[in-house]
Coordinates of C-alpha atoms in Angstrom, one line a residue:
Chain J
M1 CA -14.3 -20.1 11.9
S2 CA -15.9 -16.9 10.5
A3 CA -13.9 -13.6 10.7
V4 CA -10.1 -13.2 11.0
D5 CA -8.2 -10.0 11.6
V6 CA -5.0 -10.1 9.7
G7 CA -1.8 -8.7 10.9
R8 CA -1.6 -10.4 14.3
G9 CA 0.2 -13.5 13.1
W10 CA 3.8 -14.7 13.5
S11 CA 6.6 -14.3 11.1
A12 CA 7.0 -17.1 8.5
W13 CA 10.6 -17.4 9.8
W14 CA 9.1 -19.4 12.7
L15 CA 8.2 -22.1 10.1
R16 CA 11.7 -22.2 8.8
G17 CA 12.9 -22.2 12.4
A18 CA 10.7 -25.3 13.0
A19 CA 12.2 -26.9 9.9
G20 CA 15.7 -26.0 11.3
V21 CA 14.9 -27.6 14.7
A22 CA 13.7 -30.8 13.0
C23 CA 16.9 -30.8 10.9
A24 CA 19.0 -30.2 14.0
G25 CA 17.3 -33.1 15.7
I26 CA 17.9 -35.4 12.7
L27 CA 21.6 -34.3 12.6
L28 CA 21.9 -35.0 16.4
D29 CA 20.3 -38.3 15.9
L30 CA 22.7 -39.2 13.1
G31 CA 25.7 -38.0 15.2
L32 CA 24.6 -40.1 18.1
S33 CA 24.0 -43.1 15.8
G34 CA 27.7 -43.0 14.8
V35 CA 27.3 -42.5 11.0
S36 CA 30.4 -41.7 9.0
T37 CA 31.7 -38.2 8.8
V38 CA 31.0 -37.9 5.1
M39 CA 27.4 -38.9 5.5
F40 CA 27.1 -36.5 8.4
A41 CA 28.5 -33.7 6.3
I42 CA 26.1 -34.5 3.4
A43 CA 23.2 -34.5 5.9
A44 CA 24.3 -31.2 7.2
L45 CA 24.4 -29.7 3.7
L46 CA 21.0 -31.2 3.0
A47 CA 19.7 -29.8 6.2
T48 CA 20.9 -26.3 5.3
A49 CA 19.4 -26.6 1.9
S50 CA 16.1 -27.8 3.4
V51 CA 15.9 -24.7 5.7
L52 CA 16.8 -22.3 2.9
L53 CA 14.9 -24.0 0.1
P54 CA 12.0 -25.8 1.7
A55 CA 10.2 -26.3 -1.6
S56 CA 13.0 -28.3 -3.1
P57 CA 14.0 -32.0 -3.2
A58 CA 16.5 -31.4 -0.4
P59 CA 14.1 -32.4 2.5
L60 CA 13.2 -35.6 0.7
V61 CA 16.8 -36.5 0.1
L62 CA 17.6 -35.7 3.7
I63 CA 14.8 -37.9 5.0
C64 CA 15.9 -40.8 2.9
C65 CA 19.5 -40.4 3.8
A66 CA 18.8 -40.1 7.5
A67 CA 16.4 -43.1 7.5
L68 CA 18.8 -45.4 5.6
S69 CA 21.8 -44.3 7.7
V70 CA 20.1 -44.9 11.0
A71 CA 18.6 -48.2 9.8
L72 CA 22.0 -49.4 8.6
S73 CA 23.9 -48.3 11.7
G74 CA 22.2 -50.7 14.1
D75 CA 20.6 -54.1 14.5
D76 CA 17.6 -53.4 16.7
P77 CA 14.9 -52.0 14.5
L78 CA 13.1 -50.2 17.3
R79 CA 15.9 -48.7 19.2
P80 CA 15.6 -45.0 20.4
A81 CA 17.4 -43.6 17.5
V82 CA 14.8 -44.9 15.1
L83 CA 11.8 -44.0 17.3
V84 CA 13.1 -40.4 17.6
L85 CA 13.4 -40.2 13.9
I86 CA 9.7 -40.9 13.3
P87 CA 8.4 -37.6 14.6
L88 CA 11.4 -35.7 13.4
V89 CA 11.0 -36.8 9.8
H90 CA 7.3 -36.0 9.9
A91 CA 7.9 -32.6 11.5
L92 CA 10.5 -31.8 8.8
H93 CA 8.1 -32.8 6.1
L94 CA 5.2 -30.7 7.4
S95 CA 7.2 -27.6 8.3
C96 CA 8.9 -27.6 4.8
A97 CA 5.5 -28.0 3.1
L98 CA 4.2 -25.0 4.9
A99 CA 7.3 -22.9 4.7
G100 CA 7.5 -23.6 0.9
L101 CA 4.2 -21.8 0.4
L102 CA 5.2 -18.5 1.8
P103 CA 7.4 -15.8 0.3
K104 CA 9.8 -13.6 2.1
G105 CA 8.3 -11.4 4.8
A106 CA 5.1 -13.4 5.1
R107 CA 3.2 -14.0 8.3
F108 CA 1.0 -16.9 9.4
D109 CA -1.9 -17.2 11.8
P110 CA -1.1 -19.9 14.4
A111 CA -4.7 -20.9 14.5
A112 CA -4.4 -22.0 10.9
L113 CA -1.9 -24.7 12.0
R114 CA -4.3 -26.2 14.6
Q115 CA -5.9 -28.7 12.2
P116 CA -2.8 -30.0 10.5
L117 CA -1.1 -30.4 13.8
R118 CA -4.0 -32.4 15.2
R119 CA -3.9 -34.6 12.2
A120 CA -0.1 -35.0 12.5
L121 CA -0.6 -36.1 16.1
G122 CA -3.1 -38.8 15.0
V123 CA -0.7 -40.0 12.3
Q124 CA 2.1 -40.2 14.8
A125 CA -0.1 -42.2 17.1
V126 CA -0.8 -44.6 14.3
A127 CA 2.9 -44.9 13.4
L128 CA 3.9 -45.5 17.0
G129 CA 1.1 -48.1 17.2
L130 CA 2.6 -49.8 14.2
A131 CA 6.0 -49.8 15.9
L132 CA 4.4 -51.3 19.0
I133 CA 2.8 -54.0 17.0
A134 CA 6.1 -54.7 15.2
A135 CA 7.8 -54.9 18.6
V136 CA 5.4 -57.5 20.0
S137 CA 5.0 -59.5 16.8
P138 CA 7.0 -62.7 16.3
T139 CA 9.9 -62.3 14.0
T140 CA 9.3 -65.1 11.6
R141 CA 10.1 -65.3 7.9
T142 CA 7.2 -64.2 5.6
P143 CA 6.3 -66.7 2.8
E144 CA 7.8 -65.6 -0.6
P145 CA 4.5 -65.3 -2.5
V146 CA 3.2 -62.9 0.1
E147 CA 6.4 -60.8 -0.1
L148 CA 6.1 -60.8 -3.9
I149 CA 2.5 -59.6 -3.8
A150 CA 3.4 -56.9 -1.3
L151 CA 6.3 -55.7 -3.5
L152 CA 4.2 -55.6 -6.6
S153 CA 1.5 -53.7 -4.8
I154 CA 4.0 -51.1 -3.7
A155 CA 5.5 -50.8 -7.1
G156 CA 2.0 -50.3 -8.6
L157 CA 1.2 -47.6 -6.1
A158 CA 4.5 -45.8 -6.9
L159 CA 3.7 -46.0 -10.6
L160 CA 0.2 -44.6 -10.0
V161 CA 1.7 -41.6 -8.1
I162 CA 4.3 -40.9 -10.8
T163 CA 1.6 -41.2 -13.6
A164 CA -0.7 -38.8 -11.7
R165 CA 2.2 -36.4 -11.2
R166 CA 3.0 -36.4 -14.9
G167 CA -0.6 -36.0 -15.7
R168 CA -0.7 -32.8 -13.7
R169 CA 2.0 -31.3 -15.8
Chain D
M1 CA -13.0 -50.1 -20.0
S2 CA -11.1 -47.3 -21.6
R3 CA -14.2 -45.1 -21.6
V4 CA -14.7 -45.7 -17.9
L5 CA -11.1 -44.8 -17.3
A6 CA -11.4 -41.7 -19.4
F7 CA -14.6 -40.7 -17.5
L8 CA -12.9 -41.2 -14.2
T9 CA -9.8 -39.2 -15.3
A10 CA -12.0 -36.4 -16.6
R11 CA -14.0 -36.3 -13.4
Q12 CA -10.8 -36.2 -11.3
S13 CA -9.4 -33.5 -13.5
A14 CA -12.6 -31.4 -13.2
G15 CA -12.6 -31.9 -9.4
R16 CA -9.0 -30.6 -9.2
A17 CA -9.2 -27.8 -11.8
G18 CA -6.7 -25.2 -11.1
W19 CA -4.8 -27.3 -8.5
R20 CA -1.2 -28.3 -8.8
V21 CA 0.8 -30.8 -6.9
T22 CA 3.6 -29.6 -4.7
D23 CA 7.0 -31.0 -3.6
A24 CA 5.3 -31.9 -0.4
L25 CA 3.0 -34.4 -2.2
F26 CA 6.0 -35.9 -4.1
R27 CA 8.0 -36.1 -0.8
G28 CA 5.1 -37.7 1.1
A29 CA 4.2 -40.2 -1.6
V30 CA 7.6 -41.1 -3.0
G31 CA 9.5 -40.8 0.3
G32 CA 6.8 -42.7 2.2
L33 CA 6.3 -45.4 -0.4
G34 CA 10.0 -45.7 -1.0
L35 CA 11.0 -46.1 2.6
V36 CA 8.2 -48.6 3.2
G37 CA 9.1 -50.5 0.1
V38 CA 12.8 -50.6 0.8
G39 CA 12.0 -51.6 4.3
V40 CA 9.8 -54.5 3.1
V41 CA 12.5 -55.6 0.6
L42 CA 15.3 -55.5 3.1
H43 CA 13.1 -56.8 5.9
R44 CA 13.8 -53.6 7.9
V45 CA 11.0 -52.7 10.2
D46 CA 12.8 -49.4 11.1
L47 CA 12.5 -48.1 7.6
V48 CA 8.9 -49.1 7.5
V49 CA 8.0 -47.2 10.7
I50 CA 10.0 -44.1 9.6
G51 CA 8.3 -44.0 6.2
A52 CA 4.8 -44.9 7.5
P53 CA 3.9 -41.4 8.8
L54 CA 4.8 -39.7 5.5
L55 CA 2.6 -42.2 3.6
L56 CA -0.2 -42.1 6.1
A57 CA -0.2 -38.3 6.3
T58 CA -0.3 -38.1 2.5
I59 CA -3.2 -40.5 2.2
A60 CA -5.1 -38.8 5.0
A61 CA -4.6 -35.4 3.3
L62 CA -5.7 -36.6 -0.1
A63 CA -8.7 -38.4 1.2
V64 CA -10.7 -35.2 1.2
P65 CA -11.5 -33.7 -2.2
V66 CA -10.3 -30.1 -2.5
G67 CA -13.2 -28.8 -4.6
R68 CA -13.0 -25.4 -6.3
P69 CA -10.3 -22.9 -5.4
P70 CA -11.6 -20.0 -3.3
V71 CA -12.0 -16.5 -4.9
P72 CA -11.6 -13.7 -2.4
R73 CA -14.0 -10.8 -2.9
L74 CA -13.3 -7.3 -1.5
E75 CA -16.2 -5.3 0.0
P76 CA -16.4 -1.9 -1.6
L77 CA -14.5 1.0 0.0
P78 CA -14.8 4.7 -0.8
R79 CA -12.7 5.8 -3.8
T80 CA -11.7 9.1 -2.1
V81 CA -10.5 9.4 1.5
E82 CA -8.9 12.0 3.6
A83 CA -5.2 11.8 4.7
G84 CA -5.0 10.3 8.1
D85 CA -8.2 8.3 7.8
G86 CA -8.4 4.6 8.3
A87 CA -10.9 1.8 7.5
K88 CA -11.3 -1.9 7.8
A89 CA -11.2 -3.7 4.5
A90 CA -13.3 -6.9 4.5
I91 CA -12.6 -9.7 2.1
T92 CA -15.0 -12.6 1.9
T93 CA -14.1 -16.1 0.8
A94 CA -16.0 -19.3 0.4
A95 CA -13.7 -22.3 0.4
D96 CA -14.6 -26.0 0.2
P97 CA -13.7 -28.2 3.2
G98 CA -10.6 -29.5 1.4
V99 CA -9.0 -26.1 1.3
E100 CA -7.0 -25.9 4.5
F101 CA -4.9 -22.8 3.9
L102 CA -5.3 -19.5 2.3
A103 CA -2.3 -17.3 1.7
I104 CA -3.3 -13.8 0.9
R105 CA -1.5 -10.5 0.5
L106 CA -3.1 -7.9 2.7
P107 CA -1.8 -4.6 4.2
T108 CA -1.0 -4.2 7.8
P109 CA -0.8 -1.0 9.7
G110 CA 2.6 0.6 9.4
T111 CA 3.5 -0.9 6.1
A112 CA 3.6 1.5 3.1
S113 CA 3.4 -1.3 0.5
L114 CA 0.7 -3.7 -0.4
G115 CA 1.5 -5.7 2.7
P116 CA 2.9 -9.1 3.4
V117 CA 1.4 -12.5 2.6
H118 CA -0.7 -13.9 5.4
L119 CA -1.2 -17.6 5.8
L120 CA -4.7 -18.1 7.2
S121 CA -7.0 -21.0 7.8
G122 CA -9.0 -21.9 4.7
R123 CA -12.1 -22.0 6.8
A124 CA -12.1 -18.3 7.5
T125 CA -15.0 -16.6 5.6
T126 CA -14.3 -13.0 6.3
L127 CA -10.8 -11.4 6.5
R128 CA -10.4 -8.0 7.9
A129 CA -7.4 -5.8 7.2
T130 CA -6.8 -2.4 8.7
L131 CA -6.0 0.3 6.2
R132 CA -4.6 3.7 7.2
W133 CA -3.9 6.4 4.6
N134 CA -1.2 8.6 6.0
A135 CA 0.2 10.0 2.8
W136 CA -1.9 11.9 0.3
G137 CA -1.9 11.0 -3.4
E138 CA -3.3 8.4 -5.6
G139 CA -2.2 4.8 -5.6
V140 CA -3.0 1.2 -5.1
D141 CA -3.6 0.2 -1.5
L142 CA -5.0 -3.2 -1.9
R143 CA -4.2 -6.1 -4.2
P144 CA -5.2 -9.4 -2.6
D145 CA -2.9 -11.8 -4.3
H146 CA -3.9 -15.2 -3.1
L147 CA -3.0 -18.9 -3.1
A148 CA -5.1 -21.7 -1.7
A149 CA -3.6 -24.9 -0.4
S150 CA -5.1 -28.3 0.4
R151 CA -4.4 -30.3 3.5
D152 CA -0.7 -30.4 4.4
A153 CA -0.1 -28.1 1.4
L154 CA 0.0 -31.1 -0.9
L155 CA -2.0 -29.3 -3.6
I156 CA -2.0 -25.6 -4.4
S157 CA -4.1 -23.3 -6.5
G158 CA -2.4 -20.1 -7.5
P159 CA -0.8 -17.8 -6.8
V160 CA -3.3 -15.5 -8.4
V161 CA -2.7 -11.8 -8.7
G162 CA -5.5 -10.0 -7.1
V163 CA -7.5 -7.1 -8.5
E164 CA -5.9 -3.7 -7.7
T165 CA -8.1 -1.1 -5.9
R166 CA -6.9 2.4 -6.4
R167 CA -7.8 5.2 -4.0
T168 CA -7.3 8.9 -4.0
V169 CA -6.1 10.3 -0.7
L170 CA -6.8 14.0 -0.6
P171 CA -4.1 16.3 0.7
P172 CA -4.7 17.5 4.3
V173 CA -6.3 20.9 4.9
V174 CA -4.9 23.1 7.6
P175 CA -6.7 26.4 6.9
L176 CA -4.5 29.5 7.1
I177 CA -5.6 32.9 8.3
A178 CA -6.6 34.7 5.1
G179 CA -5.3 38.2 4.3
P180 CA -7.2 41.0 2.6
L181 CA -7.3 40.5 -1.2
P182 CA -7.6 43.4 -3.6
P183 CA -11.3 43.3 -4.7
R184 CA -12.1 42.8 -8.3
A185 CA -13.5 45.6 -10.4
S186 CA -16.8 43.7 -10.7
G187 CA -18.9 41.6 -8.4
L188 CA -21.8 42.0 -6.2
V189 CA -21.1 39.9 -3.1
G190 CA -18.0 39.1 -1.1
A191 CA -16.0 39.9 2.0
H192 CA -13.9 42.7 0.7
R193 CA -14.6 46.4 0.8
S194 CA -14.7 48.0 -2.7
R195 CA -13.7 51.6 -3.4
R196 CA -17.0 52.2 -5.1
P197 CA -20.3 52.8 -3.3
G198 CA -22.7 49.9 -2.8
D199 CA -24.8 48.0 -0.4
G200 CA -22.2 47.1 2.1
V201 CA -22.2 47.9 5.8
E202 CA -19.1 50.0 6.1
L203 CA -19.8 53.8 5.9
R204 CA -18.2 55.5 3.0
T205 CA -19.6 59.1 3.3
V206 CA -22.6 61.3 4.2
R207 CA -23.6 63.6 1.3
P208 CA -26.6 65.6 0.1
F209 CA -29.5 63.7 -1.4
Q210 CA -29.3 63.2 -5.2
P211 CA -32.0 62.1 -7.6
G212 CA -31.9 58.3 -7.6
D213 CA -31.0 57.8 -4.0
R214 CA -33.3 55.6 -2.0
L215 CA -35.3 57.2 0.7
R216 CA -34.3 54.7 3.3
R217 CA -30.7 55.9 3.0
V218 CA -31.7 59.4 4.3
D219 CA -29.9 60.1 7.5
W220 CA -32.5 62.1 9.4
R221 CA -30.3 63.2 12.2
V222 CA -27.7 64.8 9.9
T223 CA -30.5 66.2 7.8
L224 CA -32.2 67.9 10.8
R225 CA -28.8 69.1 12.1
A226 CA -27.9 70.6 8.8
G227 CA -31.4 72.2 8.5
A228 CA -31.0 73.7 12.0
A229 CA -27.8 75.3 10.8
T230 CA -29.4 76.8 7.8
G231 CA -32.8 77.6 9.3
D232 CA -34.8 75.4 7.0
P233 CA -35.2 72.0 8.7
L234 CA -36.0 70.0 5.5
A235 CA -34.1 72.0 2.9
V236 CA -31.4 69.5 1.9
P237 CA -31.8 65.9 3.0
H238 CA -28.6 64.0 3.5
V239 CA -28.0 60.3 2.8
R240 CA -25.5 57.8 4.2
E241 CA -23.5 56.0 1.5
Q242 CA -21.8 52.6 2.1
H243 CA -18.9 50.9 0.4
A244 CA -19.7 48.0 -1.8
E245 CA -18.6 44.5 -0.7
V246 CA -17.2 42.4 -3.5
D247 CA -15.4 39.1 -3.8
A248 CA -11.8 38.7 -4.9
D249 CA -9.8 36.1 -7.0
L250 CA -6.8 34.2 -5.8
V251 CA -5.0 32.0 -8.3
L252 CA -2.6 29.4 -6.9
V253 CA 0.2 28.5 -9.3
L254 CA 1.7 25.1 -8.6
D255 CA 5.1 24.3 -10.0
S256 CA 5.0 20.6 -10.7
L257 CA 8.1 20.6 -12.9
A258 CA 10.4 19.7 -10.0
D259 CA 10.0 17.7 -6.8
V260 CA 13.2 18.1 -4.8
S261 CA 14.2 17.5 -1.2
A262 CA 16.9 19.2 0.8
E263 CA 19.4 16.4 0.0
L264 CA 21.1 17.3 -3.3
A265 CA 22.1 13.6 -3.8
D266 CA 18.5 12.6 -4.2
W267 CA 17.6 15.2 -6.9
S268 CA 18.4 13.0 -9.8
T269 CA 16.6 9.9 -8.5
A270 CA 12.9 9.2 -7.9
A271 CA 11.7 8.5 -4.4
P272 CA 11.2 4.7 -4.1
G273 CA 7.6 3.6 -3.9
V274 CA 5.9 7.0 -3.9
T275 CA 4.8 9.4 -6.5
V276 CA 5.6 12.5 -4.5
R277 CA 8.7 12.8 -2.3
P278 CA 7.5 13.1 1.3
G279 CA 8.7 16.5 2.7
G280 CA 9.8 17.6 -0.7
S281 CA 9.0 20.8 -2.6
L282 CA 6.0 19.4 -4.3
D283 CA 4.6 17.8 -1.2
N284 CA 5.0 21.1 0.7
S285 CA 3.6 23.1 -2.3
V286 CA 0.5 20.9 -2.4
R287 CA -0.1 21.2 1.3
A288 CA 0.4 24.9 1.1
A289 CA -2.0 25.2 -1.8
A290 CA -4.7 23.3 0.0
A291 CA -4.2 25.4 3.1
L292 CA -4.3 28.7 1.3
A293 CA -7.4 27.6 -0.7
A294 CA -9.2 26.5 2.4
G295 CA -8.5 29.8 4.2
Y296 CA -9.6 32.1 1.3
L297 CA -12.6 29.9 0.3
R298 CA -13.8 30.1 3.9
Q299 CA -13.6 33.9 3.6
G300 CA -15.8 33.8 0.5
D301 CA -13.2 34.5 -2.1
R302 CA -12.8 32.8 -5.4
V303 CA -9.8 30.5 -5.6
G304 CA -8.4 28.8 -8.8
L305 CA -5.4 26.6 -9.6
I306 CA -2.8 26.6 -12.4
D307 CA -0.4 23.8 -12.9
L308 CA 2.7 25.3 -14.5
G309 CA 3.7 21.9 -16.0
H310 CA 0.2 21.0 -17.3
P311 CA -2.1 23.9 -18.3
Q312 CA -4.9 21.4 -19.1
L313 CA -5.0 20.5 -15.4
S314 CA -5.8 24.1 -14.3
L315 CA -8.9 24.9 -12.5
P316 CA -10.8 28.2 -13.0
P317 CA -11.6 30.2 -9.9
G318 CA -14.7 29.2 -7.9
V319 CA -16.2 29.5 -4.5
G320 CA -17.4 27.2 -1.8
L321 CA -16.7 23.8 -0.3
R322 CA -17.2 22.0 -3.5
Q323 CA -14.5 24.2 -5.1
L324 CA -12.1 23.2 -2.3
T325 CA -12.9 19.5 -2.9
R326 CA -12.4 19.9 -6.6
L327 CA -9.2 21.8 -6.0
R328 CA -7.8 19.0 -3.7
H329 CA -8.6 16.4 -6.3
Q330 CA -6.9 18.5 -8.9
L331 CA -3.8 18.9 -6.8
V332 CA -3.6 15.1 -6.6
A333 CA -4.0 14.9 -10.4
C334 CA -1.2 17.5 -10.9
S335 CA 1.2 15.6 -8.6
R336 CA 0.5 12.4 -10.4
A337 CA 1.8 13.9 -13.6
A338 CA 4.6 15.8 -11.9
G339 CA 8.0 16.0 -13.4
W340 CA 7.1 15.3 -17.1
A341 CA 6.9 18.8 -18.4
S342 CA 9.9 20.4 -20.0
R343 CA 9.1 24.1 -19.4
P344 CA 6.5 26.1 -17.5
V345 CA 3.4 27.3 -19.3
L346 CA 1.4 30.3 -17.9
L347 CA -0.9 32.0 -20.4
P348 CA -2.3 35.4 -19.6
R349 CA -5.9 34.2 -20.3
Q350 CA -5.5 31.7 -17.5
V351 CA -5.4 34.4 -14.8
P352 CA -8.6 36.5 -14.4
P353 CA -8.3 40.3 -14.4
G354 CA -7.5 41.7 -10.9
A355 CA -6.6 38.4 -9.4
V356 CA -3.9 37.9 -6.9
V357 CA -1.4 35.2 -8.0
V358 CA 0.5 33.1 -5.5
F359 CA 3.4 31.1 -7.0
L360 CA 4.3 27.9 -5.1
S361 CA 7.6 26.9 -6.5
P362 CA 11.2 26.0 -5.5
F363 CA 12.3 28.4 -8.4
L364 CA 14.9 26.1 -9.7
D365 CA 14.9 27.4 -13.3
D366 CA 14.9 30.8 -14.9
A367 CA 11.8 30.0 -16.9
T368 CA 9.6 29.9 -13.8
V369 CA 11.0 33.2 -12.7
T370 CA 10.3 34.7 -16.1
A371 CA 6.7 33.4 -15.8
A372 CA 6.3 35.0 -12.4
T373 CA 7.8 38.4 -13.4
T374 CA 5.7 38.5 -16.6
T375 CA 2.6 37.9 -14.6
A376 CA 3.6 40.6 -12.2
R377 CA 3.2 43.2 -14.9
R378 CA -0.6 42.7 -14.7
H379 CA -1.3 41.2 -11.3
L380 CA -0.2 41.3 -7.8
V381 CA 2.2 38.3 -7.5
I382 CA 3.5 36.7 -4.3
A383 CA 6.1 34.0 -4.7
V384 CA 6.3 31.4 -2.0
D385 CA 9.7 29.8 -2.1
M386 CA 9.2 26.1 -1.5
L387 CA 12.8 25.0 -1.9
P388 CA 13.7 23.0 1.3
S389 CA 16.3 24.9 3.2
P390 CA 19.2 24.6 3.9
L391 CA 20.4 22.4 1.1
V392 CA 22.5 19.4 2.0
A393 CA 25.5 18.6 -0.1
D394 CA 26.0 15.2 -1.7
P395 CA 28.6 13.4 0.6
G396 CA 29.3 10.9 -2.1
T397 CA 31.2 13.3 -4.3
P398 CA 34.1 15.7 -3.6
W399 CA 32.2 18.3 -5.7
G400 CA 29.1 18.1 -3.4
E401 CA 29.8 21.2 -1.4
V402 CA 30.7 23.2 -4.5
V403 CA 27.4 22.1 -6.2
R404 CA 25.5 23.1 -3.1
L405 CA 27.1 26.6 -3.1
V406 CA 26.4 27.1 -6.8
M407 CA 22.8 26.0 -6.4
T408 CA 22.3 28.2 -3.4
A409 CA 23.8 31.2 -5.1
E410 CA 21.7 30.7 -8.3
H411 CA 18.6 30.3 -6.2
Q412 CA 19.4 33.5 -4.3
A413 CA 19.9 35.3 -7.6
R414 CA 16.5 34.2 -8.8
R415 CA 14.9 35.5 -5.6
E416 CA 16.6 38.8 -6.1
A417 CA 15.4 38.9 -9.7
L418 CA 11.8 38.3 -8.5
R419 CA 12.0 41.1 -6.0
A420 CA 13.5 43.4 -8.6
N421 CA 10.5 42.9 -10.8
G422 CA 7.9 43.6 -8.2
V423 CA 7.2 40.1 -7.0
A424 CA 6.9 39.7 -3.2
V425 CA 9.0 36.7 -2.1
V426 CA 8.1 34.9 1.1
D427 CA 9.4 31.7 2.6
S428 CA 6.2 30.1 3.9
P429 CA 2.5 30.2 3.0
E430 CA 1.7 31.7 6.4
A431 CA 3.5 34.9 5.3
V432 CA 1.1 35.4 2.4
A433 CA -1.6 37.1 4.6
A434 CA 0.9 39.5 6.1
T435 CA 2.2 40.4 2.7
L436 CA -1.3 41.1 1.4
R437 CA -2.1 43.2 4.5
R438 CA 1.1 45.2 3.8
V439 CA 0.1 45.7 0.2
R440 CA -3.4 46.9 1.1
S441 CA -2.2 49.3 3.6

C-alpha cells in the first residue's frame, strides 16, 4: 500500500456498533442457554460497559462470565450455544481492541481492517478445527502426570505474561 | 545465566522501545490462558475451544516484532496562502511490518478544527489530506497527532502530539472602484490632476511665451492666429500649459479595539475557535480595508494603514503590488492582536500631510470619535461605520431590548457628532468613492 487519501473512511461508531452486535449475540446466546436472570443482568451491564468503554476490563469479564455460564449450563461441550460463542467472543475482543484506540469523532479506513480480519478468519478456522478434533476424539481419562504437566505449563505461561506486563510499567 | 537473561531482556526492551501493552493484550493473554486453563482443570472442552481463539490470536499477533514506531513527516506547504485556496498536504511515514495501524489526526474538508483522528493501515507510506482555507487569519491548520498500534492493537506507541504548522491566510481582495483623491502638494507622478502646471496631459491654459518655456510647448496654430490678428505673424509665440499629475495618499485607520457582531448577547464573549468573529465588525473592516487598498493602489495612489489599538503595527503609505501584500499581512497581524488595547492611539505624525483618512470602525466609544474629529481638523476624513446593523437584543435578559435601544441611540449620537465636526460618515466602503467625488466637485 502506498498512498491513502484521508477523509473517506467510516465513523468509528461502526466499531462500537460491531462490539454492540457481538455483545447482543452473546446476550442472546446466554438467554437461549437458560442462564439465571441475575447472571443475564450482570452480562447485560457488562455488555453496555464494553460498548461504552471498550478499553476497560469489562469485555474480559463479559467473555469469562459468558464462557463459564454457557459451559456450566449444559453437558454437551460442543453444542450450538458453545460453537456460536467462539466467533462472538473473538469478534468482541477484536472490535473492542480497535474501538479502544480511537477517540470521539474518529474515522477509520475499512481497508485497514482487511489484514486483521483475514488473520481472525484463520484463527477461527483453527479453533473450529480444534473443536472438530475434540468432537471426534475418544473421551478417555488423561493420566494424572500429563494433566499436572499441562497445568504447570499453563501456570508458567500466565506468570510470564503477568511479569512481562509489570515490566512494561 | 543471569547475564543471558539480562541481555535478552534488554534486547526485548530495545526492540519494543516506546511501545506499551493495551487492555487487548491483557484480555487476549489472560482471558485466553484462563479459559483454556480452567477448561483443562475442569475437563471442559467447551471452555478450551472458547478461549483458544483469544490465545491463538494473541500469539499470532505477538509473533511479528513491532520494530520502531513510525514518525510521520509533513511535506512543506507555503506559509502564506490566499483565502479560498486549497492544497493537498502529504505526510510520509515509514513503518516496520509489525505496525498494523496508524491513527493520525488530519483535517478533512468542511471541518474548521484540526480534524478527526483517522485509523489507517500501518503499511500506508503517504497520507494525503485536503486542506481548504476559507477564513482569513493566522492559525494552526495541521497538527498530526499520531498513535501506532501493532497487530490486533495489542501494543501501542503514543499518542504523540504532532508538530503544529501555522499558516497565514491573507484576507480576500475585492477591488473597489477608486474615487478621486485630493492630490498632495508635492509629487511628480500619479493619476491625479494637480492645480499647478506640470507635465501632464490635461490642458490647463494657453498663454504667451515666457522665458524658461520649452520650445516644444509652443502652439503654432494659436501663435499664427494671434499674429494674424495683430499683423505680425511671429510677434508673440503662445505655449500650451498642462496640469501636473501627482499621486495622493490614502490612510486606512483600522479600529481593532472591538470585534462585535449584530447579536448583543455575543459581545462579552469571544467567538469559539477563531481569532476574528466571522461577519463581525473587525472581519468586515479588514475586508473593506483590503478592498479599498487594492482599488487605490491599482490607481497608482499611496496607501498606508494605522491600527488604532497598536500604533507599532501601522504601515507607512506606499505604492504597488508589494505594498498591497504587505498591507494584507499587516491586517492579519492587527487582527491577531485585536481587543487588547484599552484606548485608541492616533498620533498626528502618523498621517502624512494632505492624506485622506478613512476610518473603519464600529464607533463604539467616544475616544474613537474624538480621534476621528481631531484628525478631521487637518485632513479629509471619511468614517465608514462598520457596526453590523440592525443590532439584535439579547433574548436571555429582560433588559435586552432596552440595552439595544441605548446602544443604538449612543451610536447614532456618535455619528451625529462626527458629521458635526466635518467627518463624512458612510455605511459601506463602496460609498467612499462617491463621497470623494462629491468632495472634489
